Coordinates of C-alpha atoms and ligand atoms in Angstrom, one line a residue:
X1 CA 0.0 0.0 0.0
X2 CA 1.4 3.4 -1.0
X3 CA 1.5 6.6 1.1
X4 CA -1.7 8.5 1.7
X5 CA -2.1 11.4 -0.7
X6 CA -4.1 14.6 -0.6
X7 CA -6.4 13.0 -3.2
X8 CA -7.1 10.1 -0.9
X9 CA -8.2 12.6 1.8
X10 CA -10.5 14.4 -0.6
X11 CA -12.0 11.1 -1.7
X12 CA -12.6 10.1 1.9
X13 CA -14.5 13.3 2.4
X14 CA -16.7 12.6 -0.7
X15 CA -17.3 9.0 0.4
X16 CA -18.2 10.1 4.0
X17 CA -15.2 8.1 5.5
X18 CA -13.7 9.6 8.6
X19 CA -10.1 10.8 8.4
X20 CA -7.8 10.1 11.4
X21 CA -4.7 12.1 12.3
X22 CA -2.4 12.3 15.3
X23 CA 0.8 14.1 16.1
X24 CA 4.2 12.5 16.5
X25 CA 7.6 14.0 16.9
X26 CA 10.2 11.2 16.9
X27 CA 11.1 7.9 15.2
X28 CA 9.7 5.3 17.8
X29 CA 6.3 7.0 18.3
X30 CA 5.9 7.8 14.6
X31 CA 6.5 4.2 13.7
X32 CA 3.8 3.1 16.2
X33 CA 1.3 5.7 14.9
X34 CA 2.0 4.8 11.3
X35 CA 1.6 1.1 12.0
X36 CA -1.7 1.8 13.8
X37 CA -3.0 3.1 10.6
X38 CA -3.8 6.9 10.8
X39 CA -4.1 8.7 7.5
X40 CA -1.7 11.5 8.5
X41 CA 0.9 12.4 11.1
X42 CA 1.3 16.0 12.0
X43 CA 4.7 17.0 13.4
X44 CA 3.0 19.7 15.4
X45 CA 4.7 22.7 17.0
X46 CA 2.9 21.4 20.1
X47 CA 6.3 19.6 20.5
X48 CA 7.5 22.8 22.1
X49 CA 5.2 21.9 25.0
X50 CA 5.0 18.1 25.1
X51 CA 8.6 17.3 24.1
X52 CA 10.6 20.4 24.9
X53 CA 8.8 21.3 28.1
X54 CA 8.2 24.9 27.1
X55 CA 5.4 27.1 28.4
X56 CA 3.7 27.5 24.9
X57 CA 4.4 26.8 21.2
X58 CA 6.0 30.2 20.4
X59 CA 9.8 29.5 20.9
X60 CA 10.2 26.4 18.7
X61 CA 12.4 27.1 15.7
X62 CA 12.3 26.1 12.0
X63 CA 15.6 24.1 12.5
X64 CA 14.0 22.2 15.4
X65 CA 10.8 21.5 13.5
X66 CA 12.7 20.2 10.5
X67 CA 14.9 18.0 12.7
X68 CA 11.8 16.3 14.2
X69 CA 10.1 16.1 10.9
X70 CA 13.0 14.2 9.5
X71 CA 12.8 11.6 12.3
X72 CA 9.0 11.1 11.7
X73 CA 9.5 10.8 7.9
X74 CA 12.1 8.2 8.4
X75 CA 9.8 6.1 10.5
X76 CA 6.7 6.2 8.3
X77 CA 5.6 4.2 5.3
X78 CA 1.9 4.9 4.9
X79 CA 0.8 8.0 6.7
X80 CA 1.1 11.4 5.1
X81 CA 3.7 13.5 7.1
X82 CA 2.7 17.1 7.6
X83 CA 5.2 19.6 9.0
X84 CA 3.8 22.5 11.2
X85 CA 5.0 26.0 10.3
X86 CA 6.3 27.5 13.6
X87 CA 5.7 31.0 14.9
X88 CA 7.5 33.7 12.8
X89 CA 8.4 31.2 10.0
X90 CA 5.7 32.6 7.7
X91 CA 4.4 35.9 9.1
X92 CA 7.0 38.3 7.7
X93 CA 6.7 37.8 4.0
X94 CA 5.4 35.5 1.3
X95 CA 8.9 34.7 0.2
X96 CA 10.0 33.7 3.7
X97 CA 6.8 31.6 4.1
X98 CA 7.4 29.7 0.9
X99 CA 11.1 29.1 1.6
X100 CA 10.4 27.8 5.1
X101 CA 7.5 25.6 3.9
X102 CA 9.8 24.2 1.3
X103 CA 12.3 23.1 4.0
X104 CA 9.8 20.7 5.4
X105 CA 9.5 19.0 2.1
X106 CA 13.1 19.2 0.9
X107 CA 15.0 18.6 4.3
X108 CA 12.2 17.1 6.4
X109 CA 10.8 14.6 3.9
X110 CA 7.2 15.8 4.6
X111 CA 4.5 15.6 2.0
X112 CA 2.6 18.7 3.2
X113 CA 2.8 21.6 5.7
X114 CA 0.3 23.1 8.2
X115 CA -0.1 26.9 8.8
X116 CA -2.2 28.7 11.4
X117 CA -4.4 31.7 10.5
X118 CA -7.4 32.8 8.5
X119 CA -7.8 35.1 5.4
X120 CA -4.6 37.0 6.5
X121 CA -2.5 34.0 5.5
X122 CA -4.4 33.2 2.3
X123 CA -1.8 34.9 0.1
X124 CA 0.9 32.7 1.6
X125 CA -1.2 29.6 1.2
X126 CA -1.7 30.4 -2.5
X127 CA 2.0 31.0 -3.0
X128 CA 2.9 27.7 -1.3
X129 CA 0.4 25.7 -3.3
X130 CA 1.7 27.3 -6.5
X131 CA 5.1 26.1 -5.5
X132 CA 3.7 22.5 -5.3
X133 CA 3.6 22.5 -1.5
X134 CA 0.3 21.0 -0.2
X135 CA -1.1 23.1 2.6
X136 CA -3.3 22.1 5.6
X137 CA -4.8 25.4 7.0
X138 CA -5.7 25.8 10.7
X139 CA -8.4 28.2 12.1
X140 CA -10.3 28.7 15.3
X141 CA -8.1 28.5 18.4
X142 CA -4.7 29.0 16.9
X143 CA -2.2 28.5 19.7
X144 CA 0.4 30.8 18.1
X145 CA -2.0 33.7 18.7
X146 CA -2.2 33.0 22.5
X147 CA -1.1 36.6 23.4
X148 CA -3.7 38.2 21.1
X149 CA -6.5 35.8 22.2
X150 CA -5.6 36.1 25.9
X151 CA -5.3 32.4 26.5
X152 CA -6.5 29.1 25.1
X153 CA -10.2 29.9 24.7
X154 CA -13.0 28.5 22.6
X155 CA -13.4 30.6 19.4
X156 CA -16.4 31.5 17.2
X157 CA -18.9 32.2 20.0
X158 CA -20.3 35.5 18.7
X159 CA -22.2 36.1 15.4
X160 CA -19.3 38.2 14.1
X161 CA -16.7 35.6 15.1
X162 CA -18.8 32.9 13.4
X163 CA -19.1 34.9 10.2
X164 CA -15.4 35.6 10.2
X165 CA -14.5 31.9 10.6
X166 CA -16.9 30.8 7.8
X167 CA -15.3 33.5 5.5
X168 CA -11.8 32.4 6.5
X169 CA -12.6 28.8 5.7
X170 CA -13.9 29.6 2.2
X171 CA -11.0 31.9 1.5
X172 CA -8.4 29.3 2.5
X173 CA -10.2 26.7 0.4
X174 CA -10.1 29.1 -2.6
X175 CA -6.4 29.8 -1.9
X176 CA -5.8 26.0 -2.5
X177 CA -5.6 24.5 1.0
X178 CA -6.3 20.7 0.8
X179 CA -7.8 20.6 4.3
X180 CA -8.7 22.7 7.3
X181 CA -8.0 22.1 11.0
X182 CA -10.8 23.5 13.1
X183 CA -9.7 23.9 16.7
X184 CA -11.9 24.6 19.8
X185 CA -15.0 26.0 18.1
X186 CA -18.7 25.1 18.8
X187 CA -19.7 21.9 17.1
X188 CA -22.6 23.4 15.2
X189 CA -20.3 26.0 13.6
X190 CA -17.9 23.2 12.7
X191 CA -20.8 21.3 11.1
X192 CA -21.7 24.4 9.1
X193 CA -18.2 24.9 7.9
X194 CA -17.8 21.2 7.1
X195 CA -21.0 21.3 5.0
X196 CA -19.8 24.5 3.1
X197 CA -16.4 23.2 2.0
X198 CA -15.4 20.6 -0.6
X199 CA -12.0 20.1 1.3
X200 CA -12.0 18.0 4.5
X201 CA -12.2 19.6 7.9
X202 CA -10.1 18.0 10.7
X203 CA -11.5 18.8 14.2
X204 CA -9.8 19.1 17.5
X205 CA -12.3 20.3 20.1
X206 CA -14.7 21.0 17.3
X207 CA -17.2 18.2 17.8
X208 CA -18.2 15.1 15.9
X209 CA -19.4 16.6 12.6
X210 CA -15.9 17.3 11.1
X211 CA -14.6 15.0 8.3
X212 CA -11.8 13.9 10.5
X213 CA -10.2 14.3 13.9
X214 CA -6.7 15.1 15.2
X215 CA -5.3 15.0 18.7
X216 CA -1.9 15.5 20.3
X217 CA -0.4 12.0 20.8
X218 CA 1.0 12.7 24.2
X219 CA -2.5 13.6 25.4
X220 CA -4.0 10.4 23.9
X221 CA -1.4 8.1 25.6
X222 CA -1.0 9.9 28.9
X223 CA 2.4 11.5 28.6
X224 CA 1.4 15.1 29.1
X225 CA -0.2 16.1 32.4
X226 CA 0.4 19.9 32.8
X227 CA -3.2 20.6 31.7
X228 CA -5.9 18.5 30.1
X229 CA -8.4 20.4 27.9
X230 CA -12.1 19.3 27.8
X231 CA -11.8 17.9 24.3
X232 CA -9.0 15.4 25.1
X233 CA -9.7 11.7 25.6
X234 CA -6.9 9.7 27.2
X235 CA -6.8 6.2 25.8
X236 CA -3.8 5.0 27.8
X237 CA -1.6 6.0 30.7
X238 CA 2.0 5.4 29.6
X239 CA 3.4 7.6 32.3
X240 CA 2.0 5.2 34.9
X241 CA 3.3 2.2 33.0
X242 CA 6.8 3.8 32.6
X243 CA 6.9 4.7 36.3
X244 CA 6.0 1.1 37.3
X245 CA 8.6 -0.4 34.9
X246 CA 11.4 1.9 36.0
X247 CA 10.5 1.5 39.7
X248 CA 10.8 -2.3 39.3
X249 CA 14.2 -2.0 37.6
X250 CA 15.5 0.2 40.4
X251 CA 14.3 -2.2 43.0
X252 CA 15.8 -5.3 41.3
X253 CA 19.2 -3.6 40.9
X254 CA 19.2 -2.5 44.5
X255 CA 18.2 -5.9 45.7
X256 CA 20.7 -7.8 43.5
X257 CA 18.0 -9.5 41.4
X258 CA 19.1 -7.8 38.1
X259 CA 21.1 -8.8 36.2
X260 CA 20.5 -12.5 36.8
X261 CA 22.3 -15.4 35.0
X262 CA 19.9 -15.0 32.0
X263 CA 21.3 -11.5 31.3
X264 CA 24.9 -12.5 32.0
X265 CA 27.7 -14.0 29.9
X266 CA 29.6 -17.2 30.8
Ligands
LIG301 O1 0.7 21.7 17.0 C1 -0.2 20.8 17.0 O2 0.0 19.7 17.5 C2 -1.4 21.2 16.4 C3 -2.6 20.2 16.4 C4 -3.1 20.1 17.8 C5 -3.7 20.6 15.5 O3 -1.5 22.3 15.8

Protein backbone atom coordinates (compact mmCIF):
# COMPACT_ATOMS: atom_id res chain seq x y z
CA UNK A 1 0.00 0.00 0.00
CA UNK A 2 1.38 3.42 -0.97
CA UNK A 3 1.50 6.55 1.10
CA UNK A 4 -1.74 8.46 1.70
CA UNK A 5 -2.07 11.44 -0.66
CA UNK A 6 -4.15 14.62 -0.57
CA UNK A 7 -6.39 13.04 -3.24
CA UNK A 8 -7.08 10.11 -0.89
CA UNK A 9 -8.21 12.57 1.80
CA UNK A 10 -10.51 14.40 -0.64
CA UNK A 11 -11.97 11.05 -1.73
CA UNK A 12 -12.55 10.06 1.90
CA UNK A 13 -14.55 13.26 2.42
CA UNK A 14 -16.66 12.64 -0.67
CA UNK A 15 -17.30 9.04 0.44
CA UNK A 16 -18.16 10.09 4.00
CA UNK A 17 -15.22 8.13 5.51
CA UNK A 18 -13.70 9.64 8.65
CA UNK A 19 -10.07 10.79 8.45
CA UNK A 20 -7.77 10.08 11.41
CA UNK A 21 -4.71 12.14 12.26
CA UNK A 22 -2.38 12.27 15.26
CA UNK A 23 0.78 14.15 16.07
CA UNK A 24 4.17 12.46 16.47
CA UNK A 25 7.59 13.98 16.94
CA UNK A 26 10.17 11.19 16.86
CA UNK A 27 11.07 7.87 15.25
CA UNK A 28 9.71 5.31 17.77
CA UNK A 29 6.32 6.96 18.27
CA UNK A 30 5.90 7.83 14.58
CA UNK A 31 6.53 4.16 13.75
CA UNK A 32 3.77 3.07 16.16
CA UNK A 33 1.30 5.72 14.95
CA UNK A 34 1.98 4.82 11.31
CA UNK A 35 1.59 1.10 11.98
CA UNK A 36 -1.68 1.77 13.83
CA UNK A 37 -3.05 3.14 10.57
CA UNK A 38 -3.78 6.88 10.80
CA UNK A 39 -4.06 8.68 7.46
CA UNK A 40 -1.70 11.50 8.45
CA UNK A 41 0.86 12.41 11.11
CA UNK A 42 1.33 16.05 12.03
CA UNK A 43 4.74 17.02 13.38
CA UNK A 44 3.02 19.72 15.39
CA UNK A 45 4.66 22.74 16.96
CA UNK A 46 2.95 21.38 20.10
CA UNK A 47 6.27 19.55 20.46
CA UNK A 48 7.47 22.77 22.12
CA UNK A 49 5.18 21.95 25.05
CA UNK A 50 4.96 18.14 25.13
CA UNK A 51 8.56 17.30 24.14
CA UNK A 52 10.64 20.39 24.90
CA UNK A 53 8.79 21.27 28.14
CA UNK A 54 8.21 24.91 27.14
CA UNK A 55 5.36 27.11 28.37
CA UNK A 56 3.74 27.54 24.91
CA UNK A 57 4.45 26.84 21.22
CA UNK A 58 6.03 30.20 20.38
CA UNK A 59 9.76 29.52 20.93
CA UNK A 60 10.20 26.41 18.75
CA UNK A 61 12.40 27.13 15.70
CA UNK A 62 12.34 26.08 12.04
CA UNK A 63 15.55 24.07 12.51
CA UNK A 64 14.02 22.16 15.42
CA UNK A 65 10.81 21.50 13.48
CA UNK A 66 12.74 20.20 10.47
CA UNK A 67 14.89 17.98 12.74
CA UNK A 68 11.78 16.33 14.24
CA UNK A 69 10.05 16.07 10.85
CA UNK A 70 13.04 14.16 9.47
CA UNK A 71 12.76 11.57 12.26
CA UNK A 72 9.04 11.13 11.66
CA UNK A 73 9.47 10.83 7.87
CA UNK A 74 12.14 8.17 8.36
CA UNK A 75 9.76 6.11 10.51
CA UNK A 76 6.65 6.19 8.33
CA UNK A 77 5.61 4.17 5.33
CA UNK A 78 1.90 4.88 4.86
CA UNK A 79 0.82 8.01 6.71
CA UNK A 80 1.13 11.41 5.07
CA UNK A 81 3.66 13.48 7.05
CA UNK A 82 2.72 17.12 7.65
CA UNK A 83 5.22 19.65 9.02
CA UNK A 84 3.85 22.47 11.16
CA UNK A 85 5.05 26.00 10.34
CA UNK A 86 6.32 27.49 13.65
CA UNK A 87 5.68 31.03 14.90
CA UNK A 88 7.49 33.67 12.81
CA UNK A 89 8.43 31.25 10.03
CA UNK A 90 5.68 32.61 7.72
CA UNK A 91 4.39 35.90 9.13
CA UNK A 92 6.99 38.32 7.73
CA UNK A 93 6.69 37.79 3.97
CA UNK A 94 5.35 35.48 1.28
CA UNK A 95 8.91 34.72 0.18
CA UNK A 96 10.02 33.66 3.66
CA UNK A 97 6.84 31.60 4.10
CA UNK A 98 7.39 29.66 0.86
CA UNK A 99 11.09 29.13 1.57
CA UNK A 100 10.40 27.77 5.08
CA UNK A 101 7.50 25.60 3.87
CA UNK A 102 9.85 24.17 1.25
CA UNK A 103 12.33 23.15 3.96
CA UNK A 104 9.76 20.73 5.43
CA UNK A 105 9.50 18.99 2.06
CA UNK A 106 13.13 19.18 0.94
CA UNK A 107 14.95 18.64 4.26
CA UNK A 108 12.23 17.10 6.44
CA UNK A 109 10.84 14.61 3.93
CA UNK A 110 7.24 15.76 4.61
CA UNK A 111 4.48 15.61 2.02
CA UNK A 112 2.64 18.75 3.24
CA UNK A 113 2.75 21.62 5.71
CA UNK A 114 0.26 23.15 8.16
CA UNK A 115 -0.13 26.87 8.78
CA UNK A 116 -2.18 28.73 11.41
CA UNK A 117 -4.37 31.69 10.47
CA UNK A 118 -7.39 32.81 8.47
CA UNK A 119 -7.79 35.08 5.45
CA UNK A 120 -4.64 36.97 6.48
CA UNK A 121 -2.46 33.97 5.48
CA UNK A 122 -4.37 33.17 2.25
CA UNK A 123 -1.77 34.91 0.06
CA UNK A 124 0.94 32.71 1.59
CA UNK A 125 -1.16 29.55 1.20
CA UNK A 126 -1.71 30.42 -2.46
CA UNK A 127 2.02 30.96 -3.05
CA UNK A 128 2.94 27.67 -1.34
CA UNK A 129 0.39 25.69 -3.33
CA UNK A 130 1.68 27.33 -6.54
CA UNK A 131 5.12 26.06 -5.49
CA UNK A 132 3.70 22.49 -5.26
CA UNK A 133 3.63 22.46 -1.46
CA UNK A 134 0.31 21.02 -0.22
CA UNK A 135 -1.13 23.08 2.65
CA UNK A 136 -3.35 22.14 5.59
CA UNK A 137 -4.80 25.37 7.02
CA UNK A 138 -5.73 25.84 10.72
CA UNK A 139 -8.36 28.21 12.12
CA UNK A 140 -10.35 28.67 15.34
CA UNK A 141 -8.10 28.48 18.38
CA UNK A 142 -4.66 29.03 16.88
CA UNK A 143 -2.16 28.52 19.73
CA UNK A 144 0.45 30.82 18.14
CA UNK A 145 -2.04 33.68 18.72
CA UNK A 146 -2.17 33.04 22.49
CA UNK A 147 -1.14 36.59 23.40
CA UNK A 148 -3.72 38.19 21.08
CA UNK A 149 -6.46 35.76 22.16
CA UNK A 150 -5.60 36.15 25.86
CA UNK A 151 -5.29 32.40 26.49
CA UNK A 152 -6.48 29.08 25.06
CA UNK A 153 -10.18 29.92 24.67
CA UNK A 154 -13.03 28.49 22.60
CA UNK A 155 -13.41 30.65 19.45
CA UNK A 156 -16.40 31.51 17.24
CA UNK A 157 -18.94 32.18 19.96
CA UNK A 158 -20.27 35.54 18.71
CA UNK A 159 -22.15 36.08 15.43
CA UNK A 160 -19.31 38.25 14.13
CA UNK A 161 -16.67 35.63 15.05
CA UNK A 162 -18.76 32.89 13.40
CA UNK A 163 -19.14 34.89 10.21
CA UNK A 164 -15.40 35.58 10.16
CA UNK A 165 -14.50 31.89 10.60
CA UNK A 166 -16.86 30.83 7.78
CA UNK A 167 -15.32 33.47 5.52
CA UNK A 168 -11.78 32.40 6.51
CA UNK A 169 -12.62 28.77 5.72
CA UNK A 170 -13.92 29.64 2.24
CA UNK A 171 -10.96 31.93 1.52
CA UNK A 172 -8.42 29.27 2.54
CA UNK A 173 -10.16 26.67 0.36
CA UNK A 174 -10.05 29.11 -2.57
CA UNK A 175 -6.36 29.77 -1.90
CA UNK A 176 -5.75 26.05 -2.47
CA UNK A 177 -5.57 24.46 0.99
CA UNK A 178 -6.29 20.71 0.77
CA UNK A 179 -7.80 20.58 4.26
CA UNK A 180 -8.67 22.69 7.26
CA UNK A 181 -8.02 22.09 10.97
CA UNK A 182 -10.82 23.50 13.14
CA UNK A 183 -9.67 23.91 16.74
CA UNK A 184 -11.87 24.64 19.75
CA UNK A 185 -15.02 25.98 18.12
CA UNK A 186 -18.68 25.10 18.82
CA UNK A 187 -19.74 21.87 17.11
CA UNK A 188 -22.64 23.44 15.20
CA UNK A 189 -20.29 25.98 13.64
CA UNK A 190 -17.86 23.17 12.71
CA UNK A 191 -20.80 21.32 11.13
CA UNK A 192 -21.74 24.38 9.08
CA UNK A 193 -18.15 24.94 7.89
CA UNK A 194 -17.78 21.22 7.06
CA UNK A 195 -20.97 21.34 4.98
CA UNK A 196 -19.83 24.46 3.14
CA UNK A 197 -16.43 23.16 2.01
CA UNK A 198 -15.36 20.58 -0.56
CA UNK A 199 -12.04 20.05 1.27
CA UNK A 200 -12.03 17.98 4.49
CA UNK A 201 -12.24 19.58 7.93
CA UNK A 202 -10.15 18.02 10.70
CA UNK A 203 -11.45 18.79 14.16
CA UNK A 204 -9.76 19.13 17.52
CA UNK A 205 -12.27 20.31 20.08
CA UNK A 206 -14.73 20.97 17.25
CA UNK A 207 -17.21 18.15 17.83
CA UNK A 208 -18.22 15.06 15.86
CA UNK A 209 -19.35 16.59 12.55
CA UNK A 210 -15.90 17.28 11.07
CA UNK A 211 -14.62 15.04 8.27
CA UNK A 212 -11.77 13.86 10.50
CA UNK A 213 -10.16 14.27 13.90
CA UNK A 214 -6.69 15.08 15.20
CA UNK A 215 -5.27 14.96 18.73
CA UNK A 216 -1.87 15.45 20.31
CA UNK A 217 -0.37 11.97 20.76
CA UNK A 218 1.01 12.72 24.24
CA UNK A 219 -2.52 13.60 25.41
CA UNK A 220 -3.96 10.39 23.94
CA UNK A 221 -1.42 8.08 25.60
CA UNK A 222 -1.03 9.92 28.90
CA UNK A 223 2.40 11.50 28.58
CA UNK A 224 1.39 15.12 29.13
CA UNK A 225 -0.17 16.14 32.41
CA UNK A 226 0.38 19.91 32.76
CA UNK A 227 -3.19 20.59 31.66
CA UNK A 228 -5.91 18.48 30.07
CA UNK A 229 -8.39 20.38 27.86
CA UNK A 230 -12.06 19.28 27.85
CA UNK A 231 -11.77 17.91 24.29
CA UNK A 232 -9.02 15.39 25.11
CA UNK A 233 -9.74 11.71 25.62
CA UNK A 234 -6.93 9.71 27.22
CA UNK A 235 -6.84 6.17 25.82
CA UNK A 236 -3.82 4.96 27.84
CA UNK A 237 -1.61 6.04 30.72
CA UNK A 238 1.95 5.38 29.57
CA UNK A 239 3.38 7.62 32.29
CA UNK A 240 2.01 5.23 34.93
CA UNK A 241 3.30 2.20 33.01
CA UNK A 242 6.76 3.76 32.62
CA UNK A 243 6.92 4.70 36.32
CA UNK A 244 6.02 1.13 37.26
CA UNK A 245 8.63 -0.43 34.94
CA UNK A 246 11.42 1.93 35.99
CA UNK A 247 10.50 1.47 39.67
CA UNK A 248 10.83 -2.31 39.28
CA UNK A 249 14.22 -1.95 37.56
CA UNK A 250 15.53 0.24 40.40
CA UNK A 251 14.25 -2.23 43.02
CA UNK A 252 15.78 -5.26 41.27
CA UNK A 253 19.20 -3.59 40.87
CA UNK A 254 19.19 -2.48 44.49
CA UNK A 255 18.19 -5.94 45.72
CA UNK A 256 20.68 -7.78 43.49
CA UNK A 257 17.96 -9.46 41.36
CA UNK A 258 19.07 -7.81 38.11
CA UNK A 259 21.10 -8.79 36.19
CA UNK A 260 20.51 -12.49 36.75
CA UNK A 261 22.25 -15.44 35.05
CA UNK A 262 19.94 -15.00 32.05
CA UNK A 263 21.30 -11.53 31.31
CA UNK A 264 24.94 -12.46 32.03
CA UNK A 265 27.71 -13.99 29.85
CA UNK A 266 29.58 -17.20 30.77
O1 LIG B 1 0.74 21.65 17.00
C1 LIG B 1 -0.17 20.82 16.99
O2 LIG B 1 -0.04 19.71 17.49
C2 LIG B 1 -1.43 21.20 16.36
C3 LIG B 1 -2.57 20.24 16.43
C4 LIG B 1 -3.07 20.15 17.80
C5 LIG B 1 -3.65 20.56 15.46
O3 LIG B 1 -1.52 22.25 15.80
